[in-house]
XYZ file of N, CA and C in Angstrom:
372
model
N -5.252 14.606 -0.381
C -6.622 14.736 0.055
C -6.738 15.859 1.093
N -7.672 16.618 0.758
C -7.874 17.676 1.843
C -9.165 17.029 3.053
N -8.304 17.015 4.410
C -9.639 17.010 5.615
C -10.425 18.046 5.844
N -11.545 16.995 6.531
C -12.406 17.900 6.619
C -13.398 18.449 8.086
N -11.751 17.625 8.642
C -11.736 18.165 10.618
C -10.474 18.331 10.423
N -9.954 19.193 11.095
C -8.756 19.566 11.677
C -8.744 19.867 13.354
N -7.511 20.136 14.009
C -7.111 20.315 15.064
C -6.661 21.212 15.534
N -6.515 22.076 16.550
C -5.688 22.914 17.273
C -4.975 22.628 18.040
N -3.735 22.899 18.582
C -2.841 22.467 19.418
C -3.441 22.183 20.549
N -4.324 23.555 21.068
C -5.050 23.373 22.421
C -5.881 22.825 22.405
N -6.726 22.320 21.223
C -7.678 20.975 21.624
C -6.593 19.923 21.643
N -5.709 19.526 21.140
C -4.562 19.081 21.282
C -4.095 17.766 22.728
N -3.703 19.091 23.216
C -3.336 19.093 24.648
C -4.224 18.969 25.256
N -5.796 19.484 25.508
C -7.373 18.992 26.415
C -7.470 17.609 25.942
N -7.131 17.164 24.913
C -7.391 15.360 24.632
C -6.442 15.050 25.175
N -5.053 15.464 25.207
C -4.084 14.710 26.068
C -4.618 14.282 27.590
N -4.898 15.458 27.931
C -5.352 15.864 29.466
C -6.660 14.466 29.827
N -7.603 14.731 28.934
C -8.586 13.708 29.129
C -8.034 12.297 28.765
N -7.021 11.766 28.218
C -7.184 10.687 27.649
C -5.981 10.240 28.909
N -5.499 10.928 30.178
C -5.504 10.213 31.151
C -6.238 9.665 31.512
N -7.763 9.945 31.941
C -8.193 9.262 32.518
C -9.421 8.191 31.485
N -9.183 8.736 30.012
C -10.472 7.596 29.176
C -9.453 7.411 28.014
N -8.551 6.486 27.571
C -7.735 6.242 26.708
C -8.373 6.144 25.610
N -9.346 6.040 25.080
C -9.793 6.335 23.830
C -11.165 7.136 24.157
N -11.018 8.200 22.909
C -12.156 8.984 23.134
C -13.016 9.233 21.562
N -13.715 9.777 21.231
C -14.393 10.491 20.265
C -15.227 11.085 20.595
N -15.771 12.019 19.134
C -16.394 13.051 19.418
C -17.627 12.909 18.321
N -18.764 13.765 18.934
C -20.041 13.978 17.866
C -20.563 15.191 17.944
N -20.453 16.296 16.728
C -21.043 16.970 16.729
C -22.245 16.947 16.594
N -22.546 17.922 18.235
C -24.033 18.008 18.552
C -24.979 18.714 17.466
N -26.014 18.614 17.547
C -27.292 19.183 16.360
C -27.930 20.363 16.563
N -27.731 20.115 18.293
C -28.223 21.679 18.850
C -29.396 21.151 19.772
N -29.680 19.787 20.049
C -30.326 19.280 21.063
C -29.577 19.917 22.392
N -30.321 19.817 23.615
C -30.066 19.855 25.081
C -28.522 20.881 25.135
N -27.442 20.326 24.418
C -25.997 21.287 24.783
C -26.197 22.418 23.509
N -26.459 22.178 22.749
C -26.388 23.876 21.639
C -25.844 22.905 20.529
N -25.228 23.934 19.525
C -24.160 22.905 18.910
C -22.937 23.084 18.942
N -22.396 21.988 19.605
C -21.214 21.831 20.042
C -20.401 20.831 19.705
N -19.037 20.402 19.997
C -18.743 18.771 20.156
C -18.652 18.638 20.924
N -19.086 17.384 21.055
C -19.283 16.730 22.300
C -18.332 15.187 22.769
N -17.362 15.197 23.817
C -16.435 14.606 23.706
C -16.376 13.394 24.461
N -16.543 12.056 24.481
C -17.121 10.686 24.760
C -15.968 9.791 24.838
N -16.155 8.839 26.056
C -15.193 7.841 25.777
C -16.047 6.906 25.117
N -14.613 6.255 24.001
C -15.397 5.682 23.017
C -16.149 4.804 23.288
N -17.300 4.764 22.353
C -18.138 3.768 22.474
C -19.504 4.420 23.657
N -19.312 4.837 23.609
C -20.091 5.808 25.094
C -21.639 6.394 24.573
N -21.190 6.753 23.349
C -22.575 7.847 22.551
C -22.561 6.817 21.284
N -23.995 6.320 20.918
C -24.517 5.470 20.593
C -24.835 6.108 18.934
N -23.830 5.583 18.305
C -23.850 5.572 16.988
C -24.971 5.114 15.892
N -25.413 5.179 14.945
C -26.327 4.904 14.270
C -26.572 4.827 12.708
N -27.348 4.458 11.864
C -26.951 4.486 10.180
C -27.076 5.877 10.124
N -27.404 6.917 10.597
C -27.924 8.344 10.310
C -26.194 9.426 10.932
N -25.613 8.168 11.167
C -24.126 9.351 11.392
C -23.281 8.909 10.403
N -22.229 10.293 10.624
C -20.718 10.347 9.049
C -19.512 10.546 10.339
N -18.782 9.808 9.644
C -17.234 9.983 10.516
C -17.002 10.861 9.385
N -16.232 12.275 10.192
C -15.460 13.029 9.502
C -14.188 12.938 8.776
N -13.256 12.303 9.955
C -12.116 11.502 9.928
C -11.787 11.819 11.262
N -10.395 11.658 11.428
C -9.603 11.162 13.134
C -9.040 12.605 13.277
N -9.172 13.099 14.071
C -8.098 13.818 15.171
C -7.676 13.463 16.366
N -6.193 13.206 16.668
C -5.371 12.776 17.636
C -6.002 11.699 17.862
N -6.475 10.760 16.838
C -6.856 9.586 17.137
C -7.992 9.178 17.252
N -8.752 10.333 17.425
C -10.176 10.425 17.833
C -10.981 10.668 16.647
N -11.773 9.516 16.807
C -12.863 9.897 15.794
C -14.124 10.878 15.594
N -14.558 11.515 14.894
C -15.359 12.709 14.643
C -16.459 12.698 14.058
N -17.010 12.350 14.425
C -18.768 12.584 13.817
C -20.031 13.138 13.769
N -20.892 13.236 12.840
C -21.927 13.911 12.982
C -22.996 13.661 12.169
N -24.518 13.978 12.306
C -25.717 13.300 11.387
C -25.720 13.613 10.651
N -26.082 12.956 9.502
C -26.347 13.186 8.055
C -26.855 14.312 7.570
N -27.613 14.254 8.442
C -28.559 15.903 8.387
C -27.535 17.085 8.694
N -27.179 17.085 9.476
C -26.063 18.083 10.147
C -25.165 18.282 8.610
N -24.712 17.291 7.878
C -23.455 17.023 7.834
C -23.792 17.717 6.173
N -25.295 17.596 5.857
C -25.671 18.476 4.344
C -25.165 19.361 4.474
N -25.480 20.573 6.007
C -25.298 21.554 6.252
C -24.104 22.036 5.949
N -22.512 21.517 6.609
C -21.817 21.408 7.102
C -20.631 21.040 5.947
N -21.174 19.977 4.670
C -20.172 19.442 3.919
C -19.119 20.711 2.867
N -19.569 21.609 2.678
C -18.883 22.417 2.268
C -17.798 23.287 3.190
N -17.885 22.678 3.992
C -16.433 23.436 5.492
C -15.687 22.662 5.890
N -14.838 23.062 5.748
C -13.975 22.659 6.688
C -13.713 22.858 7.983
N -13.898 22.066 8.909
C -13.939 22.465 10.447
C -12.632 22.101 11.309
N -12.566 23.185 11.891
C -11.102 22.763 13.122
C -12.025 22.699 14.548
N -11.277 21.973 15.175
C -12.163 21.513 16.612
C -10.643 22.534 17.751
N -11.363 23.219 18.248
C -10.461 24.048 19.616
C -11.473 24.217 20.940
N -10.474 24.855 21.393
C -11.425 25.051 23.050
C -11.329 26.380 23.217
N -12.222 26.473 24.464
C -11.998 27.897 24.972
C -12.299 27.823 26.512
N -11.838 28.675 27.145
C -12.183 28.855 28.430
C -13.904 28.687 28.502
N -14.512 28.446 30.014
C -15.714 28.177 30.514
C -16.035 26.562 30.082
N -17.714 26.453 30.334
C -18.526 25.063 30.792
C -18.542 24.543 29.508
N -18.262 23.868 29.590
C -18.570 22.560 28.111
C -20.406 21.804 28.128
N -20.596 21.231 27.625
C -21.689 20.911 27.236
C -22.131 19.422 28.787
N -22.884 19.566 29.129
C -23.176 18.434 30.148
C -22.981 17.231 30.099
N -22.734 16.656 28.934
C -22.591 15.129 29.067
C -21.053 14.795 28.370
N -20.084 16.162 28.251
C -18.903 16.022 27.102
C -18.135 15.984 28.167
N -16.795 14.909 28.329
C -15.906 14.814 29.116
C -15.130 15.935 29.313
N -15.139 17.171 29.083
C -14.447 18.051 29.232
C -14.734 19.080 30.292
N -16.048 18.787 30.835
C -16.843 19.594 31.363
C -16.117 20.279 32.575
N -14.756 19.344 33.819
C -14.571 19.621 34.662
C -13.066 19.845 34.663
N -12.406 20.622 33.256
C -11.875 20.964 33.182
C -11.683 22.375 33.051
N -12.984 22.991 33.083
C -12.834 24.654 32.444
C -12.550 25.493 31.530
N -12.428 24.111 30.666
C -12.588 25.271 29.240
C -13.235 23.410 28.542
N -13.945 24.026 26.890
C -14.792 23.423 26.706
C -14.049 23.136 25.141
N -14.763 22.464 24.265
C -14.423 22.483 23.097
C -15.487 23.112 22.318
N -14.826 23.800 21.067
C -15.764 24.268 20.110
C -15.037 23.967 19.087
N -15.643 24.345 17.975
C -15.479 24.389 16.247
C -15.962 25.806 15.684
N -14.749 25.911 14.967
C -14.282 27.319 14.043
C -14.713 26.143 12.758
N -15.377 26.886 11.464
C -15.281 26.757 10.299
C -15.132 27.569 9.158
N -14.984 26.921 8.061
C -14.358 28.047 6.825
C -14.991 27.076 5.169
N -15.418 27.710 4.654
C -15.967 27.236 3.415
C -14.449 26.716 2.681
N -14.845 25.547 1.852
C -13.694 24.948 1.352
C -13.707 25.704 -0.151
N -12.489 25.887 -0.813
C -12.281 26.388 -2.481
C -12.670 25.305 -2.966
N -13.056 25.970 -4.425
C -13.631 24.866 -5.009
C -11.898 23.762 -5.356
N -10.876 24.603 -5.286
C -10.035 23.272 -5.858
C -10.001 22.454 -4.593
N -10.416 22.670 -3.164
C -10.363 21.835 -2.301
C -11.178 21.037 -2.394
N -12.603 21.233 -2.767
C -13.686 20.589 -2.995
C -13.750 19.255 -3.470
N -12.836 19.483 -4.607
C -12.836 18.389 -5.507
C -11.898 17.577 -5.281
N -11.093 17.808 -4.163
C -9.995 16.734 -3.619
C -10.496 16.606 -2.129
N -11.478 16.417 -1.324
C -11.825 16.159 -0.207
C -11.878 14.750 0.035
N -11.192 14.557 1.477
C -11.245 13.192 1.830
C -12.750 12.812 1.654
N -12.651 11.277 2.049
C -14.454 10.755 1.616
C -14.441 10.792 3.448
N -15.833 10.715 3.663
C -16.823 10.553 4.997
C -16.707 9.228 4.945
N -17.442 8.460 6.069
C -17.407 7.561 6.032
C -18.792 7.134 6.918
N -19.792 6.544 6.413
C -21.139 5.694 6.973
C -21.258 5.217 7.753
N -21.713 5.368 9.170
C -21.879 4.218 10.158
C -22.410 2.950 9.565
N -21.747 1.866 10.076
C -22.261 0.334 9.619
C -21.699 -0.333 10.662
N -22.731 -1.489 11.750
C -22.457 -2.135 12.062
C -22.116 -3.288 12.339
Protein backbone atom coordinates (compact mmCIF):
# COMPACT_ATOMS: atom_id res chain seq x y z
CA UNK A 1 0.00 0.00 0.00
CA UNK A 2 1.28 3.33 -0.84
CA UNK A 3 0.79 6.35 2.06
CA UNK A 4 -0.49 9.13 1.73
CA UNK A 5 1.48 11.23 4.60
CA UNK A 6 4.88 10.70 4.96
CA UNK A 7 7.66 12.07 7.23
CA UNK A 8 10.92 13.81 7.38
CA UNK A 9 13.53 13.08 9.73
CA UNK A 10 13.34 16.71 10.95
CA UNK A 11 9.74 16.68 11.50
CA UNK A 12 10.94 13.57 13.03
CA UNK A 13 12.98 14.82 15.70
CA UNK A 14 10.43 18.35 16.37
CA UNK A 15 7.80 15.48 17.46
CA UNK A 16 10.42 13.94 19.50
CA UNK A 17 11.21 17.34 21.01
CA UNK A 18 7.43 18.08 21.63
CA UNK A 19 6.32 14.81 22.78
CA UNK A 20 8.48 15.61 25.94
CA UNK A 21 6.35 17.63 27.11
CA UNK A 22 2.59 16.22 25.38
CA UNK A 23 3.11 12.36 24.93
CA UNK A 24 0.65 11.97 22.41
CA UNK A 25 0.11 14.36 19.75
CA UNK A 26 -1.69 14.80 16.27
CA UNK A 27 -2.06 16.83 13.62
CA UNK A 28 -4.82 18.65 11.26
CA UNK A 29 -4.28 20.10 8.28
CA UNK A 30 -5.38 23.58 8.42
CA UNK A 31 -7.92 24.90 5.48
CA UNK A 32 -6.42 28.22 5.50
CA UNK A 33 -8.64 29.66 8.35
CA UNK A 34 -6.81 32.18 10.96
CA UNK A 35 -3.00 30.18 10.49
CA UNK A 36 -2.88 29.84 6.41
CA UNK A 37 -2.62 26.33 5.43
CA UNK A 38 -0.61 24.63 7.47
CA UNK A 39 -0.40 21.62 9.99
CA UNK A 40 -1.25 22.21 12.82
CA UNK A 41 0.18 20.20 15.73
CA UNK A 42 -2.19 19.29 18.97
CA UNK A 43 -1.98 17.27 21.92
CA UNK A 44 -4.25 14.66 21.29
CA UNK A 45 -7.58 15.09 21.69
CA UNK A 46 -7.07 18.90 21.93
CA UNK A 47 -8.65 19.96 18.30
CA UNK A 48 -12.10 18.81 18.10
CA UNK A 49 -12.71 16.29 15.50
CA UNK A 50 -15.86 15.88 13.53
CA UNK A 51 -17.91 13.62 10.71
CA UNK A 52 -16.45 16.24 8.09
CA UNK A 53 -12.64 15.02 8.87
CA UNK A 54 -10.25 11.99 7.08
CA UNK A 55 -7.32 10.50 8.98
CA UNK A 56 -4.60 10.32 6.54
CA UNK A 57 -2.77 7.71 8.43
CA UNK A 58 0.00 7.88 11.43
CA UNK A 59 3.30 9.49 11.42
CA UNK A 60 5.60 8.74 14.38
CA UNK A 61 2.52 7.77 15.86
CA UNK A 62 0.69 10.68 15.25
CA UNK A 63 -2.32 10.88 13.65
CA UNK A 64 -3.02 13.16 10.53
CA UNK A 65 -5.96 14.74 9.43
CA UNK A 66 -7.89 16.88 7.40
CA UNK A 67 -11.64 17.99 5.99
CA UNK A 68 -13.27 16.34 3.52
CA UNK A 69 -13.33 19.28 1.59
CA UNK A 70 -9.63 19.87 1.87
CA UNK A 71 -8.99 16.32 1.32
CA UNK A 72 -11.01 16.35 -2.57
CA UNK A 73 -8.38 18.81 -3.14
CA UNK A 74 -5.53 17.06 -1.83
CA UNK A 75 -6.42 13.14 -2.58
CA UNK A 76 -4.31 12.85 -5.53
CA UNK A 77 -0.82 13.75 -3.43
CA UNK A 78 1.00 12.54 -1.62
CA UNK A 79 2.15 14.66 1.27
CA UNK A 80 5.35 14.64 3.51
CA UNK A 81 4.99 16.76 6.71
CA UNK A 82 8.68 18.76 7.53
CA UNK A 83 9.63 21.92 9.22
CA UNK A 84 11.42 24.85 8.65
CA UNK A 85 12.94 27.52 10.52
CA UNK A 86 10.56 30.63 11.89
CA UNK A 87 6.76 30.99 13.67
CA UNK A 88 4.45 28.16 13.35
CA UNK A 89 0.87 28.76 13.26
CA UNK A 90 -0.70 30.19 16.78
CA UNK A 91 -2.46 27.52 18.26
CA UNK A 92 0.21 24.49 16.86
CA UNK A 93 2.47 23.21 19.65
CA UNK A 94 5.43 23.99 17.85
CA UNK A 95 5.17 27.54 17.98
CA UNK A 96 7.99 28.10 20.77
CA UNK A 97 10.31 26.20 19.26
CA UNK A 98 11.41 28.21 16.12
CA UNK A 99 10.89 26.46 13.41
CA UNK A 100 7.35 25.39 12.40
CA UNK A 101 5.93 22.53 10.44
CA UNK A 102 4.93 22.48 6.84
CA UNK A 103 3.95 20.06 3.98
CA UNK A 104 5.78 19.46 0.64
CA UNK A 105 3.48 17.57 -1.90
CA UNK A 106 3.77 15.56 -5.14
CA UNK A 107 0.98 14.13 -7.37
CA UNK A 108 0.76 10.32 -6.99
CA UNK A 109 1.39 7.87 -10.50
CA UNK A 110 -1.32 6.44 -11.58
CA UNK A 111 0.25 2.89 -10.54
CA UNK A 112 0.36 4.50 -7.04
CA UNK A 113 -3.10 5.53 -7.30
CA UNK A 114 -4.50 2.40 -7.54
CA UNK A 115 -2.65 0.92 -4.58
CA UNK A 116 -3.25 3.81 -2.02
CA UNK A 117 -3.80 3.18 1.53
CA UNK A 118 -7.68 3.83 2.43
CA UNK A 119 -8.49 7.23 4.64
CA UNK A 120 -10.28 6.72 7.27
CA UNK A 121 -13.85 8.67 8.55
CA UNK A 122 -14.20 10.30 11.73
CA UNK A 123 -16.85 8.27 13.83
CA UNK A 124 -17.58 8.61 17.22
Amino acid sequence: MVQRILISPEATELISRLKQDYPELMFHQSGGCCDGSSPMCFEKGEFKLGEVDVCLGMIDGCEFWMSRDQFEYWKHTQLTLDTTKGRGGGFSLEVPTGFRFMIHSRVFSESEYVNLAEVHFFSE
